CSV table of C-alpha atoms and ligand atoms in Angstrom, one decimal:
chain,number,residue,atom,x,y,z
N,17,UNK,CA,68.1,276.5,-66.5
N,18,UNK,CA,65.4,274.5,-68.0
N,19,UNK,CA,63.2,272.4,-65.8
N,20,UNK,CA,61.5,269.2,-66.7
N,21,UNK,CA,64.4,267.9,-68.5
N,22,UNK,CA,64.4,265.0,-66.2
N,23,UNK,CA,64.9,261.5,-67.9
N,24,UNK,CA,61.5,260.2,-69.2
N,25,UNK,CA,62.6,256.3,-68.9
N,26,UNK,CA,59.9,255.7,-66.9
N,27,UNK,CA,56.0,255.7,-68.0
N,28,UNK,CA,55.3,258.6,-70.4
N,29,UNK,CA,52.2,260.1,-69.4
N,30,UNK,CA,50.4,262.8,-71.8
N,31,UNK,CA,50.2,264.4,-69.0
N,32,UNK,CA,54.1,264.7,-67.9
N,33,UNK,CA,54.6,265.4,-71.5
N,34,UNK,CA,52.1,268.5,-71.6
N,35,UNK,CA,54.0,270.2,-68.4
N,36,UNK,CA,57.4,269.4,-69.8
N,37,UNK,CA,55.9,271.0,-73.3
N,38,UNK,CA,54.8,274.2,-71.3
N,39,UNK,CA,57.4,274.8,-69.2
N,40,UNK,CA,59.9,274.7,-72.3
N,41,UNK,CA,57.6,277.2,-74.1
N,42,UNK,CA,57.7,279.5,-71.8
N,43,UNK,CA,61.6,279.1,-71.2
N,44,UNK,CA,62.2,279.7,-75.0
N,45,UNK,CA,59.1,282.1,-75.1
N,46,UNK,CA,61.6,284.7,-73.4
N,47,UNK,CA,64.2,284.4,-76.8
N,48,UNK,CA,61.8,285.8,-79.6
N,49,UNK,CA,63.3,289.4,-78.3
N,50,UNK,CA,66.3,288.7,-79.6
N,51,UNK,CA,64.7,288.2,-83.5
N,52,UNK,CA,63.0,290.3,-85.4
N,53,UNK,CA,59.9,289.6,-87.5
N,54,UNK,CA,59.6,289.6,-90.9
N,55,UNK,CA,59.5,293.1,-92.8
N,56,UNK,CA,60.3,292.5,-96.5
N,57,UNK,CA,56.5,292.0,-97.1
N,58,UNK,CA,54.9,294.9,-95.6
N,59,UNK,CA,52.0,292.5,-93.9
N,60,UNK,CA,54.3,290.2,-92.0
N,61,UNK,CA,55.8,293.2,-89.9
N,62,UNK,CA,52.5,293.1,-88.0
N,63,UNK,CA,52.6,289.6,-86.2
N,64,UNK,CA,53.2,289.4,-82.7
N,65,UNK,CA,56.8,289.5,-81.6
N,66,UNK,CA,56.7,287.4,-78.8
N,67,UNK,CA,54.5,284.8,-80.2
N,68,UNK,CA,55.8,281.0,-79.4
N,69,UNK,CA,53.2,277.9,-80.4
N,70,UNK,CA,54.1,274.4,-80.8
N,71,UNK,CA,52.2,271.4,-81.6
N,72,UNK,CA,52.9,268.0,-81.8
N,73,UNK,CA,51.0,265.0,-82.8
N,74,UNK,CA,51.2,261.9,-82.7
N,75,UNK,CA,50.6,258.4,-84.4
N,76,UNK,CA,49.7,257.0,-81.5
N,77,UNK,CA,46.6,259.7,-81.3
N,78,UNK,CA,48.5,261.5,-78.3
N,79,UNK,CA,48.3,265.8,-79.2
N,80,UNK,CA,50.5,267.8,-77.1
N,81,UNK,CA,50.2,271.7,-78.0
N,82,UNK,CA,51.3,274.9,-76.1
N,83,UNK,CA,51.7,278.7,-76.1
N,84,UNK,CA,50.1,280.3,-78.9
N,85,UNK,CA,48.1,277.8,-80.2
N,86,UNK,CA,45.4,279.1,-82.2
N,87,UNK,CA,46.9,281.8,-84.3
N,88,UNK,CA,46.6,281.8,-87.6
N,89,UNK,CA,49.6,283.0,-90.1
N,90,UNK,CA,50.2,282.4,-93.6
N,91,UNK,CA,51.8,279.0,-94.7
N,92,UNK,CA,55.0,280.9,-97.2
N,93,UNK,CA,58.1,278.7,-97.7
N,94,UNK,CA,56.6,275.8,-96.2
N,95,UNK,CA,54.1,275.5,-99.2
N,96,UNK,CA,57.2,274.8,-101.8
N,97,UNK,CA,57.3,271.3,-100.1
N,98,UNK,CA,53.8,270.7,-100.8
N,99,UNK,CA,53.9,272.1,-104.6
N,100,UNK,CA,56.8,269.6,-105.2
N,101,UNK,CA,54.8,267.0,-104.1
N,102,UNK,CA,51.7,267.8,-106.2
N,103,UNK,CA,54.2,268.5,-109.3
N,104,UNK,CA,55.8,265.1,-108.7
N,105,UNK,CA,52.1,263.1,-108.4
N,106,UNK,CA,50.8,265.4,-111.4
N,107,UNK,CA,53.9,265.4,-113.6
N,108,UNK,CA,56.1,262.3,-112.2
N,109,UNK,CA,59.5,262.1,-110.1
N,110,UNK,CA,61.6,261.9,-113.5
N,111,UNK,CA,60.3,264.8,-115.1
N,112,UNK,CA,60.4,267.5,-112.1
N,113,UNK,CA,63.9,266.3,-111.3
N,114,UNK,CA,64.7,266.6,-115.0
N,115,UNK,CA,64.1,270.5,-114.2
N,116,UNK,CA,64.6,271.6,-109.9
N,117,UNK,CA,68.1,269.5,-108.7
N,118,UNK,CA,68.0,268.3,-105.5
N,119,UNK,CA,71.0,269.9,-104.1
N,120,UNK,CA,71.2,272.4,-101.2
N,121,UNK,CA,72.9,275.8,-102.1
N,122,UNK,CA,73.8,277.5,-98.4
N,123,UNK,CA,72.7,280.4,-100.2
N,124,UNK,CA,69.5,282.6,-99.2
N,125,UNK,CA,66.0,281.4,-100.1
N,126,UNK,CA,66.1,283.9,-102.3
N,127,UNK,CA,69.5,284.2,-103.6
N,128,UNK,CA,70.1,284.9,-107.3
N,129,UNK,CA,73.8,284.0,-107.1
N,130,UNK,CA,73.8,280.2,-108.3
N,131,UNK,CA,71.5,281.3,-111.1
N,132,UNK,CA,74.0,283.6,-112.1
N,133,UNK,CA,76.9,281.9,-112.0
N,134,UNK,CA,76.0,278.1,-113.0
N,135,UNK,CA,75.4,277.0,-116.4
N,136,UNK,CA,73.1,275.7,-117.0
N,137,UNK,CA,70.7,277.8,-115.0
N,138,UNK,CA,69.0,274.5,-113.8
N,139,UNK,CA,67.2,275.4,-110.0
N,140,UNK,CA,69.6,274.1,-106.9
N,141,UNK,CA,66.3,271.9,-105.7
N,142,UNK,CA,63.0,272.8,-105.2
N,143,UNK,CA,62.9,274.4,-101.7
N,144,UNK,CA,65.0,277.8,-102.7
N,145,UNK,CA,62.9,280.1,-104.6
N,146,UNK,CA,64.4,279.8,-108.1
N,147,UNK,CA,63.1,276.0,-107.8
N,148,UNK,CA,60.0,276.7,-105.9
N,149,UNK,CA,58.7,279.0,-109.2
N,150,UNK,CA,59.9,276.5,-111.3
N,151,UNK,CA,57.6,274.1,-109.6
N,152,UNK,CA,54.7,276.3,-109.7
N,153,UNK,CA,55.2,277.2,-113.5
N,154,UNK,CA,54.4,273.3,-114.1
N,155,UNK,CA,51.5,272.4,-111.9
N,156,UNK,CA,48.8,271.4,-114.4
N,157,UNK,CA,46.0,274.6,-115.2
N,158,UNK,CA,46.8,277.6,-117.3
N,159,UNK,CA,45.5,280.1,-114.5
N,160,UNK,CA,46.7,280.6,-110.6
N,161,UNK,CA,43.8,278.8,-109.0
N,162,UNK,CA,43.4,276.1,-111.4
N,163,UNK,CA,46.8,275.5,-111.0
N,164,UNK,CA,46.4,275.4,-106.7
N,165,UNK,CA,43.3,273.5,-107.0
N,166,UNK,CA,45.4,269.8,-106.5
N,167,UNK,CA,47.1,271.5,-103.5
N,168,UNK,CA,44.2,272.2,-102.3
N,169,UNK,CA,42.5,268.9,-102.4
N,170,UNK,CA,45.9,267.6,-100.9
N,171,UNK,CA,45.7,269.7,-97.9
N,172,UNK,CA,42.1,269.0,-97.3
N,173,UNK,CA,43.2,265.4,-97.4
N,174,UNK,CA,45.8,265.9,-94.7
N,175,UNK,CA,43.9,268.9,-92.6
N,176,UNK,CA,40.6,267.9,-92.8
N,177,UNK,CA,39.2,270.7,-94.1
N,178,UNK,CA,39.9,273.5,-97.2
N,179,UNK,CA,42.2,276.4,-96.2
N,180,UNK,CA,41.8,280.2,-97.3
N,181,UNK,CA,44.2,282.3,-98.7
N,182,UNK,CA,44.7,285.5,-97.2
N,183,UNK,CA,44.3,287.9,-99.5
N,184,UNK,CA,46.2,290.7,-98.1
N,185,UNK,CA,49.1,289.1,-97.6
N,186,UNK,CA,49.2,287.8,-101.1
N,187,UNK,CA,48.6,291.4,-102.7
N,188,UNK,CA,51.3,292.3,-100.3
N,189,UNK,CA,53.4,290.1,-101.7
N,190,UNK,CA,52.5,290.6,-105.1
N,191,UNK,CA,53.5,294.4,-105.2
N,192,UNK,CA,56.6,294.0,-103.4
N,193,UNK,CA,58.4,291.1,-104.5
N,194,UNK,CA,60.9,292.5,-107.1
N,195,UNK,CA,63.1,289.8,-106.3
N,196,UNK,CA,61.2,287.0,-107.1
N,197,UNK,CA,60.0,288.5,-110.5
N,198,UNK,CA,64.1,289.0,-111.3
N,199,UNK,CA,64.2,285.6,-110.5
N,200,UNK,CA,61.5,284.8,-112.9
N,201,UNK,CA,63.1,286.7,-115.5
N,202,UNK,CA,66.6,284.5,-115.0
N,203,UNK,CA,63.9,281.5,-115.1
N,204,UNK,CA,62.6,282.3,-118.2
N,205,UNK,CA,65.9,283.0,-119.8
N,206,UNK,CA,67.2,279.4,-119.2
N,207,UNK,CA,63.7,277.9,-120.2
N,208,UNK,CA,62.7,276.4,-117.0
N,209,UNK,CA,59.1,277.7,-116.6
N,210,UNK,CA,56.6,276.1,-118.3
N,211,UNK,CA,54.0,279.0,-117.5
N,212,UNK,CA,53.4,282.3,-118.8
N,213,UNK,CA,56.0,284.5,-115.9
N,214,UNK,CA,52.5,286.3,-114.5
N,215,UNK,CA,50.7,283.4,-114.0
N,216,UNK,CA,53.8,281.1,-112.4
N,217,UNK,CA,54.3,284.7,-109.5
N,218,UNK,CA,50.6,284.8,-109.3
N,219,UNK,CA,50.4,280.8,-108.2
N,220,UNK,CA,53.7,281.1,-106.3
N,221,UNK,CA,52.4,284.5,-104.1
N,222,UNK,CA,48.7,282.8,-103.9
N,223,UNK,CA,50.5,279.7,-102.2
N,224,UNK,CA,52.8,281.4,-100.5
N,225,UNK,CA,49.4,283.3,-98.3
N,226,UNK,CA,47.5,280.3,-97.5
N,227,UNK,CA,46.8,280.6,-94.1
N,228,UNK,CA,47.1,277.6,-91.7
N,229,UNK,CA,47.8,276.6,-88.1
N,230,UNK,CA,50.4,275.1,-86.2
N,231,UNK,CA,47.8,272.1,-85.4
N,232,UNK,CA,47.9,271.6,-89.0
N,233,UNK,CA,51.5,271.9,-89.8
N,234,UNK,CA,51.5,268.7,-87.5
N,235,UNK,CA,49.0,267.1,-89.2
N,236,UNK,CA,51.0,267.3,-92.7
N,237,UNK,CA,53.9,266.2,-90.6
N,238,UNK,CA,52.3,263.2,-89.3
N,239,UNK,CA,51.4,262.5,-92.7
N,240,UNK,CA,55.0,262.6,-94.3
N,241,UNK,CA,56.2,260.6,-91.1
N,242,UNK,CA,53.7,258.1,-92.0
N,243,UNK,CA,55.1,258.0,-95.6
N,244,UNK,CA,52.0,259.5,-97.1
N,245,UNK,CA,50.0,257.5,-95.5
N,246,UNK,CA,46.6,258.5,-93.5
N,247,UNK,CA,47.2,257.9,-90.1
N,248,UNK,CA,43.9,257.3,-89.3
N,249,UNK,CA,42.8,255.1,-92.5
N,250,UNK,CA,46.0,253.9,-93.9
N,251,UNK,CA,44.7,255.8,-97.4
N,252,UNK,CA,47.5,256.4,-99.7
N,253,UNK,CA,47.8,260.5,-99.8
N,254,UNK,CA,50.8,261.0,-101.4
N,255,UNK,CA,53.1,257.8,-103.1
N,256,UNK,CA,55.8,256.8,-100.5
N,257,UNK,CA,58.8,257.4,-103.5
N,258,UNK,CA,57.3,261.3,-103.4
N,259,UNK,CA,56.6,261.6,-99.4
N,260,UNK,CA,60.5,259.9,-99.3
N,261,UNK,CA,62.0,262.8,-101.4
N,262,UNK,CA,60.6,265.4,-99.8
N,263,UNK,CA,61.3,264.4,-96.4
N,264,UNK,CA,65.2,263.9,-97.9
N,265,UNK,CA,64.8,267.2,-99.4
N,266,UNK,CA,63.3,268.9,-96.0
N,267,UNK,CA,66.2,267.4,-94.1
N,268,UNK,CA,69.2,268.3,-96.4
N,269,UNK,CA,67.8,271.6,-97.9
N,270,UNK,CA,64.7,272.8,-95.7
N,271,UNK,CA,66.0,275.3,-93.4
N,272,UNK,CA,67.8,277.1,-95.7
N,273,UNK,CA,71.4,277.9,-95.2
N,274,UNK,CA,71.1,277.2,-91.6
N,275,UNK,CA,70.2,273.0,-92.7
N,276,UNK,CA,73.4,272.2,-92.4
N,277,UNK,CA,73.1,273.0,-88.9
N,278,UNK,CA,69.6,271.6,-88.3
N,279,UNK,CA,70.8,268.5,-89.7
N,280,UNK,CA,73.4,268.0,-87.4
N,281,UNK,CA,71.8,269.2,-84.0
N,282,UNK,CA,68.3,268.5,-84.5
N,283,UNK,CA,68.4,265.5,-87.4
N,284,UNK,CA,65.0,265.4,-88.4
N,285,UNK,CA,63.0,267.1,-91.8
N,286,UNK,CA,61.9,270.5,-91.6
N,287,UNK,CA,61.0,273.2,-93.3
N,288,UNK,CA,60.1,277.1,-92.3
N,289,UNK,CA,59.0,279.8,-93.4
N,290,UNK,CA,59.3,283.4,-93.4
N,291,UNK,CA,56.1,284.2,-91.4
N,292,UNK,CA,57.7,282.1,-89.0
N,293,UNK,CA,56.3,278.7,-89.5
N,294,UNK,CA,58.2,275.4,-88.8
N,295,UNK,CA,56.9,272.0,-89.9
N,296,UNK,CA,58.8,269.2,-88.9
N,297,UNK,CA,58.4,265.4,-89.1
N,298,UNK,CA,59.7,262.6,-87.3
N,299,UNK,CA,59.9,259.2,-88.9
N,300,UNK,CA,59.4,256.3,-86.3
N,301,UNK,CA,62.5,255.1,-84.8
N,302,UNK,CA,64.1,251.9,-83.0
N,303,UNK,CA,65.3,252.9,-79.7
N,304,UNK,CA,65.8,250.3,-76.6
N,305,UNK,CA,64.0,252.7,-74.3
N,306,UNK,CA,60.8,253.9,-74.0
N,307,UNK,CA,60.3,257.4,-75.5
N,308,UNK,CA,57.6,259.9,-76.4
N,309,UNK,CA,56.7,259.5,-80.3
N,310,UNK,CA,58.3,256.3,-81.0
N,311,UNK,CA,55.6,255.5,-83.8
N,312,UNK,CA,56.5,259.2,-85.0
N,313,UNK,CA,55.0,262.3,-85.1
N,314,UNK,CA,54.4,265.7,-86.9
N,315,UNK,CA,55.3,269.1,-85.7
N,316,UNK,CA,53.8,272.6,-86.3
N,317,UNK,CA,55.6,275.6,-84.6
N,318,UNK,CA,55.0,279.0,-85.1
N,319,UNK,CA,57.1,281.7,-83.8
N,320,UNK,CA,57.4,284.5,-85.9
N,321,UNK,CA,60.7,286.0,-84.7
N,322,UNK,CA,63.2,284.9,-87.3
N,323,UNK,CA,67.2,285.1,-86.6
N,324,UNK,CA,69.6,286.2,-89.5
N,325,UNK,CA,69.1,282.9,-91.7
N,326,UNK,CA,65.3,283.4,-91.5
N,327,UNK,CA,64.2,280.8,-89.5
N,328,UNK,CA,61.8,281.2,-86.4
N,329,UNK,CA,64.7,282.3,-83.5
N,330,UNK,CA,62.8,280.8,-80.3
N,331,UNK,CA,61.3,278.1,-82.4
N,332,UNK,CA,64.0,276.3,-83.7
N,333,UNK,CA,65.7,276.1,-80.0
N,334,UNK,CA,62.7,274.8,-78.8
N,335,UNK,CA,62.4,271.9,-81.4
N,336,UNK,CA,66.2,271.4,-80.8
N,337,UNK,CA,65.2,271.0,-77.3
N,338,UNK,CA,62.6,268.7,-77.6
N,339,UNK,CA,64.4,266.5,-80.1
N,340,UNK,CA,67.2,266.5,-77.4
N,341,UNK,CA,65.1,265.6,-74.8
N,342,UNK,CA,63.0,262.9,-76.1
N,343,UNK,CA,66.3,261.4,-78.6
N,344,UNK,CA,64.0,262.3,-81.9
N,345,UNK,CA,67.1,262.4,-84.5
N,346,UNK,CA,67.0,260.2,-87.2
N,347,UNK,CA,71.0,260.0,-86.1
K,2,LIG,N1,56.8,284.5,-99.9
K,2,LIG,C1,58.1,284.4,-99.5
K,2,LIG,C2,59.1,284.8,-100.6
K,2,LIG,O1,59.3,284.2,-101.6
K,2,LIG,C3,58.4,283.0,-99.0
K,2,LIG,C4,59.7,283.0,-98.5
K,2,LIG,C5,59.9,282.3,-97.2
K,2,LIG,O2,59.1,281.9,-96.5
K,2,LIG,N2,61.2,282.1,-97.0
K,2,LIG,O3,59.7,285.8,-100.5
C-alpha cells in the first residue's frame, strides 16, 4: 500500500508535498528489480540498478526532488526532442515536416520495419531514430560540433549553464551502433539526410552522450510547459508554434511504443531515454480544486531500470502515481 495518498484538498504545503514525494520514491524504489538496465551500449550496463530520482519544479518556484538526486547519466533519446526544436528554429516548421512526419509508429525506437516497407521512406516523426538522424543530418554546420553548438546555446538557456558530453559513452556508442548506421544507409537511399552519413552518426552519438541531471530535465520541462518561455524572465526561448509541436509530439509519440499507454494513464508529454531518463512536462491546467502545480511544472526522473518497451520500469509508475495523485493529465 502506498501511504500519503491522502486527498490534498486542503493547503498544499511544500512540505507535505516533499514527504508524500519520498515516501512514493521509496515505494516504487523497491520495482527497479524487476527491469533491467541498458546493455546494448557496453557503458550503460554499468549504472546503478536500483537507482530511483525524481525532480519536479515548479512555475510557482516550488522544487520538490527525491531519491537519487544528483546522479549524473547521459541525456540519449531525450535529446531528439531538443534537435527537433533547434532544426525547426534553424530550418523552419514547414521544411523539417516536409522531411520527419509526425506520426507515431508502435514500433521500437529503433525499428527498421516502416523504413522498409513504406514508400516513400519518409521518417514516422522525429522521436524514432530513423527521424531523429534525419534531424541531425540538417542542423546547420558541416561538422558534429558545429552542428550541436545551437543545442548547446539552447540548453544553457534553459539549464543555466553548458553541459559536457561524456565521452566514453559516446565512443561507446559509436563502435557499437550497427543499427543506427543501417538505418543511415536506408536514410540515404531515400535522400533524407542532408549530411555526409559520418557526420549526421557522429552528431546523433555526440547528442545522444550529453550528460545531464534530473534537476535539469525539469528545468527543460518547465520551459516547454511555459511554451518556450523563461519562467523566470518571460524571454522567448524557443517560439510557442515549435515548443507546441514538440510537446504534441512528446505526448503522442515520446515513449515509444508504450505512448499509447502513457497517453491514456498518465496524459501528459514525455519523453525517455535509454539510460533511463524521463522528462515530462505539465502544461497549467483549470481545475476547481486546489492542487500541486496548477501553474505547471517540469519533471526530470531518472531510473535506469528499463521494462521491455525501454522505458525507465520504477520511473514511469512513479510519474503515473504522482499524476494520479495530484489530477496532472491534460485529460
Ligand atoms: N543512443 C541511443 C540509440 O540510438 C538512444 C536510444 C534511446 O535512448 N532510446 O540507440
Amino acid at each position: 500500500m502506498v501511504q500519503g495518498s491522502a486527498n490534498l484538498n486542503t493547503e498544499i504545503n511544500e512540505k507535505w508535498l516533499q514527504e508524500y514525494v519520498d515516501n512514493w520514491v521509496g515505494f516504487f524504489k523497491k520495482q527497479t528489480v524487476d527491469g533491467e538496465v541498458a546493455s546494448y551500449i557496453p557503458i550503460l550496463a554499468e549504472a546503478d540498478q536500483e537507482a530511483l530520482g525524481i525532480s519536479i519544479i515548479g512555475k510557482n518556484g516550488v522544487a520538490i526532488k527525491s531519491g537519487n538526486t544528483e546522479e549524473k547519466f547521459t541525456i540519449q533519446s531525450i535529446s531528439k526532442v531538443l534537435t527537433f526544436i533547434v532544426a525547426c528554429m534553424e530550418r523552419g516548421l514547414a521544411y523539417v515536416l516536409s522531411r520527419v512526419d509526425v506520426e507515431p509508429t508502435g514500433e521500437a525506437f529503433n525499428s527498421i520495419m516502416h523504413l522498409e516497407i513504406t514508400q516513400p521512406k519518409k521518417p514516422f516523426n522525429p522521436l524514432v531514430n530513423s527521424g531523429a538522424l534525419t534531424v541531425s543530418s540538417m542542423l546547420e554546420g558541416k561538422t558534429s560540433d558545429r552542428k550541436l553548438e545551437a543545442l548547446f546555446i539552447l540548453l544553457e538557456k534553459m539549464i543555466g549553464y553548458r553541459p559536457q558530453i561524456n565521452v566514453e559513452t559516446y565512443e561507446s556508442e559509436r563502435d557499437t551502433s550497427m543499427r543506427n548506421r543501417a538505418i543511415g544507409y536506408y536514410l540515404l537511399e531515400g535522400d533524407y539526410l542532408e549530411s555526409d552519413l559520418g557526420i549526421t552518426l557522429e552528431t546523433y552519438f555526440k547528442q545522444c552522450s550529453i550528460e545531464i541531471t534530473i534537476d535539469d530535465l525539469a528545468r527543460i520541462g518547465l520551459v516547454l510547459s511555459n511554451d518556450g518561455y523563461d519562467p523566470d524572465t518571460n524571454e522567448e526561448i524557443i517560439p510557442r508554434a515549435i515548443s507546441r509541436l514538440a510537446k504534441a509530439m512528446m505526448l503522442t509519440c515520446g515513449m515509444y511504443n508504450a505512448s499509447g499507454k502513457f497517453a491514456a494513464y498518465v496524459g501528459i508529454p514525455a519523453k525517455s531515454g535509454v539510460s533511463g531518463g524521463i522528462l515530462a512536462v505539465v502544461p497549467p491546467r483549470v481545475r476547481d480544486e486546489e492542487l500541486p502545480f496548477l501553474e505547471g511544472c517540469g519533471i526530470g526522473i531518472y531510473g535506469p531500470a528499463l521494462d521491455n518497451q525501454g522505458n525507465s520500469i520504477a520511473g514511469i509508475k512513479l510519474l503515473r502515481h504522482v499524476a494520479n495523485q495530484w489530477d496532472l493529465s491534460l485529460f
